[in-house]
């Protein structure tokens, strides 16, 4: 596996992925598992972000501490990427949340871009593209393209389940964007769904 790909190796992550895979997990528990997993993934994906030294007064004395040097921007790909936002906001409540809307064409699996609301501060921010599923890679590739075109310089993709085809396509299109995932699955089926996967992440998260 290329150095660009980071697979979260943690027992809690494996337990949460298993809950997401289980077809008997109802939407309420699916949401909770997705949000918890998002926090674990973000802990790893945010390891590199820079801090700035500040002084702080404790009840006892003054000491040196840290604050984030730059804004954090979370960019969920609608819809399923929204499932990763709340868990990360528990860790960085002041993060900016931008949105990109992309839907796969059900017949061709090609990405269709239908919405974007991006802030102007992208070039000076640590930006995290959130999409739980990397199948063909088409949606994430297009979302990363839009973010770069809008000025993003520090970008990472955070997902839950990826398959080799999507990883290869993404790494070829964006070799400068690290990819974080909780699992690497076997392959795509004839409808371009990940096997074993977890089904349609958006439908399961939103109960549609
Ligand atoms: C799903 C998923 C990803 C995309 C992955 O979205 O959330 O965005 O498919 O597939 P790809 O790697 O082949 O592009 P979908 O288009 O089903 O929209 P939804 O999240 O609104 O259900
Ligand atoms: N989108 C999903 O939600 N699941 C897949 O397996 C592939 C694309």
Coordinates of C-alpha atoms and ligand atoms in Angstrom, one line a residue:
X1 CA 0.0 0.0 0.0
X2 CA 1.3 3.4 -0.9
X3 CA 2.5 5.8 1.8
X4 CA -0.4 8.1 0.7
X5 CA -2.9 5.6 2.3
X6 CA -3.4 5.5 6.0
X7 CA -5.5 2.6 7.3
X8 CA -6.7 3.2 10.9
X9 CA -5.5 0.2 12.9
X10 CA -7.4 0.3 16.2
X11 CA -9.6 -2.3 17.9
X12 CA -12.4 0.3 18.5
X13 CA -12.4 1.3 14.8
X14 CA -12.7 -2.4 13.8
X15 CA -15.7 -2.8 16.2
X16 CA -17.4 0.3 14.8
X17 CA -16.8 -0.7 11.2
X18 CA -18.3 -4.1 12.0
X19 CA -21.4 -2.4 13.4
X20 CA -21.7 -0.3 10.2
X21 CA -21.4 -3.4 8.0
X22 CA -24.1 -5.3 9.8
X23 CA -27.3 -5.1 7.8
X24 CA -29.3 -5.4 11.1
X25 CA -27.8 -2.2 12.5
X26 CA -30.7 0.3 12.5
X27 CA -30.2 4.0 11.5
X28 CA -30.0 5.3 15.1
X29 CA -27.1 2.9 15.9
X30 CA -25.6 3.4 12.5
X31 CA -25.4 7.1 13.0
X32 CA -23.8 6.8 16.4
X33 CA -21.2 4.3 15.1
X34 CA -20.4 6.6 12.1
X35 CA -19.9 9.6 14.3
X36 CA -17.7 7.8 16.8
X37 CA -15.6 6.4 13.9
X38 CA -15.3 9.9 12.5
X39 CA -13.7 11.1 15.7
X40 CA -11.2 8.2 15.8
X41 CA -10.3 8.8 12.1
X42 CA -9.9 12.5 12.6
X43 CA -7.5 12.0 15.6
X44 CA -5.2 10.2 13.1
X45 CA -5.8 12.5 10.1
X46 CA -5.2 15.7 12.1
X47 CA -1.9 14.6 13.5
X48 CA 0.0 16.9 11.2
X49 CA -1.9 20.2 11.8
X50 CA 0.2 22.9 13.2
X51 CA -0.2 24.6 16.5
X52 CA 1.0 28.0 17.8
X53 CA 2.5 28.5 21.2
X54 CA 0.5 30.6 23.6
X55 CA 1.0 31.4 27.3
X56 CA -1.8 30.6 29.7
X57 CA -2.4 31.4 33.4
X58 CA -3.3 28.3 35.5
X59 CA -4.7 28.8 39.0
X60 CA -1.1 28.2 40.2
X61 CA 1.2 29.9 37.7
X62 CA 1.7 30.9 34.0
X63 CA 2.8 28.2 31.5
X64 CA 3.1 27.6 27.8
X65 CA 0.4 25.9 25.8
X66 CA -0.9 25.5 22.3
X67 CA -3.7 26.7 20.0
X68 CA -4.4 25.7 16.4
X69 CA -2.4 27.8 14.0
X70 CA -4.9 27.8 11.2
X71 CA -8.6 27.3 10.7
X72 CA -9.9 23.7 10.2
X73 CA -12.4 23.3 7.3
X74 CA -14.5 20.1 7.1
X75 CA -16.0 19.4 3.6
X76 CA -18.6 16.6 3.6
X77 CA -19.6 15.3 0.2
X78 CA -23.4 15.3 0.3
X79 CA -25.1 13.3 1.5
X80 CA -23.2 10.5 3.2
X81 CA -20.2 12.7 4.1
X82 CA -22.5 14.6 6.5
X83 CA -22.4 11.5 8.8
X84 CA -18.8 12.2 9.6
X85 CA -19.2 15.9 10.6
X86 CA -20.7 15.8 14.1
X87 CA -18.2 13.4 15.5
X88 CA -15.4 15.6 14.3
X89 CA -17.1 18.8 15.6
X90 CA -16.9 17.4 19.1
X91 CA -13.1 17.6 18.7
X92 CA -12.9 20.9 16.8
X93 CA -16.2 22.8 17.6
X94 CA -15.0 25.9 15.8
X95 CA -14.3 24.2 12.5
X96 CA -15.8 25.7 9.4
X97 CA -18.1 23.3 7.5
X98 CA -18.3 23.7 3.8
X99 CA -20.4 21.5 1.4
X100 CA -20.0 19.8 -1.9
X101 CA -23.0 18.0 -3.4
X102 CA -22.1 15.0 -5.7
X103 CA -24.4 12.1 -6.7
X104 CA -23.4 9.0 -8.6
X105 CA -25.4 8.3 -11.7
X106 CA -27.0 4.9 -10.8
X107 CA -26.5 3.5 -14.3
X108 CA -22.9 4.7 -15.0
X109 CA -21.5 5.3 -11.5
X110 CA -20.1 8.6 -12.8
X111 CA -20.2 11.5 -10.4
X112 CA -22.7 14.3 -11.0
X113 CA -21.8 17.6 -9.2
X114 CA -24.9 19.5 -8.1
X115 CA -23.9 21.9 -5.3
X116 CA -20.9 23.7 -3.8
X117 CA -20.7 26.2 -0.9
X118 CA -17.0 26.9 -0.2
X119 CA -15.5 29.5 2.1
X120 CA -12.8 32.0 0.9
X121 CA -10.3 31.0 3.5
X122 CA -9.4 27.6 2.0
X123 CA -5.9 28.6 0.9
X124 CA -4.9 29.2 4.6
X125 CA -6.7 26.4 6.2
X126 CA -6.3 22.7 7.0
X127 CA -9.0 21.2 4.9
X128 CA -10.5 17.7 5.4
X129 CA -12.7 16.2 2.6
X130 CA -15.2 13.8 4.2
X131 CA -16.8 10.9 2.4
X132 CA -17.3 7.5 4.0
X133 CA -17.2 5.5 0.8
X134 CA -14.4 5.4 -1.8
X135 CA -15.8 3.1 -4.5
X136 CA -14.8 4.0 -8.1
X137 CA -13.2 7.1 -6.6
X138 CA -15.1 9.4 -9.0
X139 CA -16.9 11.4 -6.3
X140 CA -13.8 12.0 -4.2
X141 CA -11.6 12.8 -7.2
X142 CA -14.1 15.4 -8.4
X143 CA -14.5 16.9 -4.9
X144 CA -10.8 17.2 -4.4
X145 CA -10.5 18.8 -7.8
X146 CA -13.1 21.5 -6.9
X147 CA -11.3 22.2 -3.6
X148 CA -7.9 22.6 -5.2
X149 CA -9.5 24.9 -7.9
X150 CA -10.9 27.0 -5.0
X151 CA -7.4 27.5 -3.6
X152 CA -7.0 24.6 -1.1
X153 CA -3.4 23.8 -0.4
X154 CA -3.5 21.5 2.7
X155 CA -6.0 18.7 1.9
X156 CA -6.7 15.2 3.3
X157 CA -9.5 12.7 2.4
X158 CA -11.1 11.0 5.4
X159 CA -13.3 8.0 4.7
X160 CA -14.5 4.8 6.3
X161 CA -14.5 2.1 3.6
X162 CA -12.3 2.2 0.5
X163 CA -11.7 -0.4 -2.2
X164 CA -8.5 -0.9 -4.2
X165 CA -10.0 0.4 -7.5
X166 CA -11.0 3.7 -5.8
X167 CA -7.7 4.0 -3.9
X168 CA -5.7 3.6 -7.1
X169 CA -7.8 6.1 -9.0
X170 CA -7.7 8.7 -6.2
X171 CA -3.9 8.3 -5.7
X172 CA -3.3 8.7 -9.4
X173 CA -5.5 11.8 -9.7
X174 CA -4.4 13.4 -6.5
X175 CA -1.0 12.0 -5.4
X176 CA -0.5 14.9 -3.0
X177 CA -3.6 14.2 -1.0
X178 CA -3.2 11.7 1.9
X179 CA -6.1 9.3 2.2
X180 CA -7.4 8.0 5.6
X181 CA -9.7 5.1 5.9
X182 CA -10.9 2.6 8.5
X183 CA -11.0 -0.4 6.1
X184 CA -9.8 -1.5 2.7
X185 CA -12.3 -3.9 1.1
X186 CA -12.0 -6.5 -1.6
X187 CA -13.6 -5.1 -4.8
X188 CA -16.6 -3.5 -6.5
X189 CA -19.6 -5.5 -7.6
X190 CA -21.3 -5.1 -11.0
X191 CA -23.3 -2.1 -9.6
X192 CA -20.1 -0.4 -8.4
X193 CA -20.9 -1.1 -4.7
X194 CA -18.0 -2.0 -2.4
X195 CA -17.8 -5.7 -1.4
X196 CA -18.2 -6.6 1.5
X197 CA -18.8 -2.8 2.1
X198 CA -21.8 -1.6 4.1
X199 CA -24.4 -0.9 1.4
X200 CA -25.5 2.6 0.6
X201 CA -24.0 4.7 3.3
X202 CA -26.3 7.7 2.7
X203 CA -29.5 5.6 2.7
X204 CA -28.5 3.8 5.9
X205 CA -27.4 7.0 7.7
X206 CA -30.5 9.0 6.8
X207 CA -32.9 6.0 6.9
X208 CA -34.1 6.6 3.3
Ligands
LIG1 C1 -22.0 7.6 -2.5 C2 -20.9 7.9 -1.4 C3 -19.8 8.5 -2.2 C4 -19.9 7.9 -3.5 C5 -18.8 6.9 -3.7 O1 -22.7 8.7 -2.7 O2 -21.4 8.6 -0.4 O3 -20.0 9.9 -2.3 O4 -21.2 7.2 -3.6 O5 -18.8 6.3 -4.9 P1 -17.7 6.6 -6.0 O6 -16.4 6.4 -5.3 O7 -17.9 5.5 -7.0 O8 -17.9 7.9 -6.6 P2 -24.1 8.7 -3.6 O9 -23.8 9.2 -5.0 O10 -24.7 7.4 -3.5 O11 -24.9 9.9 -2.9 P3 -25.6 9.9 -1.4 O12 -24.4 10.1 -0.5 O13 -26.4 11.2 -1.5 O14 -26.4 8.7 -1.2
LIG2 N1 -21.7 4.4 -2.3 C1 -22.1 3.7 -1.2 O1 -22.8 4.3 -0.4 N2 -21.7 2.5 -1.1 C2 -21.0 1.8 -1.9 O2 -20.7 0.6 -1.7 C3 -20.5 2.5 -3.1 C4 -20.9 3.8 -3.3

